Amino acid sequence: MDLLEYQGKQLFARHGLKVSQGLAVTTVEDALIAADEVGYPVVVKAQVLIGGRGKAGGVKLAANESEAREHAGNILGMDIKGHTVRTVWIEHASDIASEYYASVLLDRSAKQPLVMFSVEGGVDIEEVAERTPEKLIRHHVDALAGLSHDEGVQIARDGGADDDVVDGVADALVALYEVWLEEDATLAEINPLIVTPEREVKALDSKVSLDGNALYRHPENQSLSDKENEDPLERRAKEEGLQFVKLDGDIGILGNGAGLVMSTLDVVSHAGGAPANFLDAGGGSNAETIKQAVDLILANEAVKAVLVNIFAGITRCDEVALGLIAAFGEIKPSVPFVVRLDGTNDVEGRRLLGEAALPNVHSAKTMNEAAEMVVALAAGQSVGAVA
Ligand code: GDP
Ligand code: MN
């Protein structure tokens, strides 16, 4: 779960990282009230879940009310790489002497937390990593011991931070590590971490991703999910407890078990099709779950055909068949379905489906056959063997 800049900064502040005070607003009028409150000059910042806002014109300094009005007016409603700006964050502008970079994430291959630091901040860090890798300090942390202030000092020195801010940078790194660890973040990044002319070290931006599966441990963070920018289908899936990810294609996918669904996506792609979603109805899915899942898949208007791929262990194919029959009774889908039922009670499941004689539902024996059929159907071709 990605956080907006200002939400990330609020987490930072909770752990003692220095940030500027500000307010999140959604109208120009409120932006001006906020600007008065934090004091000019202010910076008007688009709050969208995408980087590079500055380059896209989504971050502007305003010295006075007329500039703030102009910038807030321009930025609210702006499209930044497909993300519409609905909220701007107004904070008191900082003076900048240097822009550094800092981040904490899990290095899976090393099986250790990784702290990264560079004095080449404010720019695309991937470029720094590529062109001048020696300028990006990578420091692995002993997960049991945590990150000590001394280690922070060493990282700051190795990275070439100015002598007089080495302590301040170390404090910031320790606080950022604490954010990452205690908030169950998968990424905590500051770019830029600035040094002010007064030699204060401060987070000017934030990029924080929280582990959605650990959210139950942080009731105070649950309200942070960006409801407005979240895909409406994914939001609905979450509410219904379905594992659903929207994709760009036109073939709806329903399976049970994440591994099976992943391979179904692969097989469909291999057959020349483009999946419209990932949907894992889960082991032991019953008729009601299947009905909800079908409903959700068909709520995506791009879907031209649906593949139901069930390999039943705990799940029972007869339950899945009953769910499909119930779903067809209520929803009356206008797109063709291909159903492959294999495993527990598959004979019974296929018998139920056959008896129901659902319109436009095709039965397939293997996953490959099912994938080829559904790709053909999505392309508007006819296939044999109606269930
Ligand atoms: P990003 O473009 O999405 O990464 O947004 P940032 O929050 O990092 O802002 C982009 C750039 O705008 C920063 O690297 C700064 O150079 C500049 N900027 C942002 N806030 C301020 C501020 O308070 N004062 C000044 N002088 N520049 C700022
Ligand atoms: Mn930035």
mmCIF file with all atom_site columns, C-alpha atoms and ligand atoms in Angstrom, residues 45 51-54 99 122-123 189-192 204-206, ligand 2:
data_model
loop_
_atom_site.group_PDB
_atom_site.id
_atom_site.type_symbol
_atom_site.label_atom_id
_atom_site.label_alt_id
_atom_site.label_comp_id
_atom_site.label_asym_id
_atom_site.label_entity_id
_atom_site.label_seq_id
_atom_site.pdbx_PDB_ins_code
_atom_site.Cartn_x
_atom_site.Cartn_y
_atom_site.Cartn_z
_atom_site.occupancy
_atom_site.B_iso_or_equiv
_atom_site.pdbx_formal_charge
_atom_site.auth_seq_id
_atom_site.auth_comp_id
_atom_site.auth_asym_id
_atom_site.auth_atom_id
_atom_site.pdbx_PDB_model_num
ATOM   1  C  CA . LYS A 1 45  ? 2.690  19.978 -4.004  1.00 0.00 ? 45  LYS A CA 1
ATOM   2  C  CA . GLY A 1 51  ? 7.241  10.150 -8.641  1.00 0.00 ? 51  GLY A CA 1
ATOM   3  C  CA . GLY A 1 52  ? 8.665  12.960 -10.739 1.00 0.00 ? 52  GLY A CA 1
ATOM   4  C  CA . ARG A 1 53  ? 5.946  15.424 -9.764  1.00 0.00 ? 53  ARG A CA 1
ATOM   5  C  CA . GLY A 1 54  ? 8.434  18.281 -9.772  1.00 0.00 ? 54  GLY A CA 1
ATOM   6  C  CA . GLU A 1 99  ? 19.866 17.612 -1.377  1.00 0.00 ? 99  GLU A CA 1
ATOM   7  C  CA . GLY A 1 122 ? 16.934 15.343 -5.492  1.00 0.00 ? 122 GLY A CA 1
ATOM   8  C  CA . VAL A 1 123 ? 17.519 13.543 -8.791  1.00 0.00 ? 123 VAL A CA 1
ATOM   9  C  CA . GLU A 1 189 ? 12.547 6.625  1.061   1.00 0.00 ? 189 GLU A CA 1
ATOM   10 C  CA . ILE A 1 190 ? 13.466 10.314 1.325   1.00 0.00 ? 190 ILE A CA 1
ATOM   11 C  CA . ASN A 1 191 ? 14.450 12.153 -1.842  1.00 0.00 ? 191 ASN A CA 1
ATOM   12 C  CA . PRO A 1 192 ? 15.556 14.769 -1.181  1.00 0.00 ? 192 PRO A CA 1
ATOM   13 C  CA . LEU A 1 204 ? 11.468 17.324 1.962   1.00 0.00 ? 204 LEU A CA 1
ATOM   14 C  CA . ASP A 1 205 ? 9.705  14.414 0.247   1.00 0.00 ? 205 ASP A CA 1
ATOM   15 C  CA . SER A 1 206 ? 8.620  10.922 1.234   1.00 0.00 ? 206 SER A CA 1
HETATM 16 MN MN . MN  B 2 .   ? 11.262 13.614 -4.585  1.00 0.00 ? 2   MN  B MN 1
#
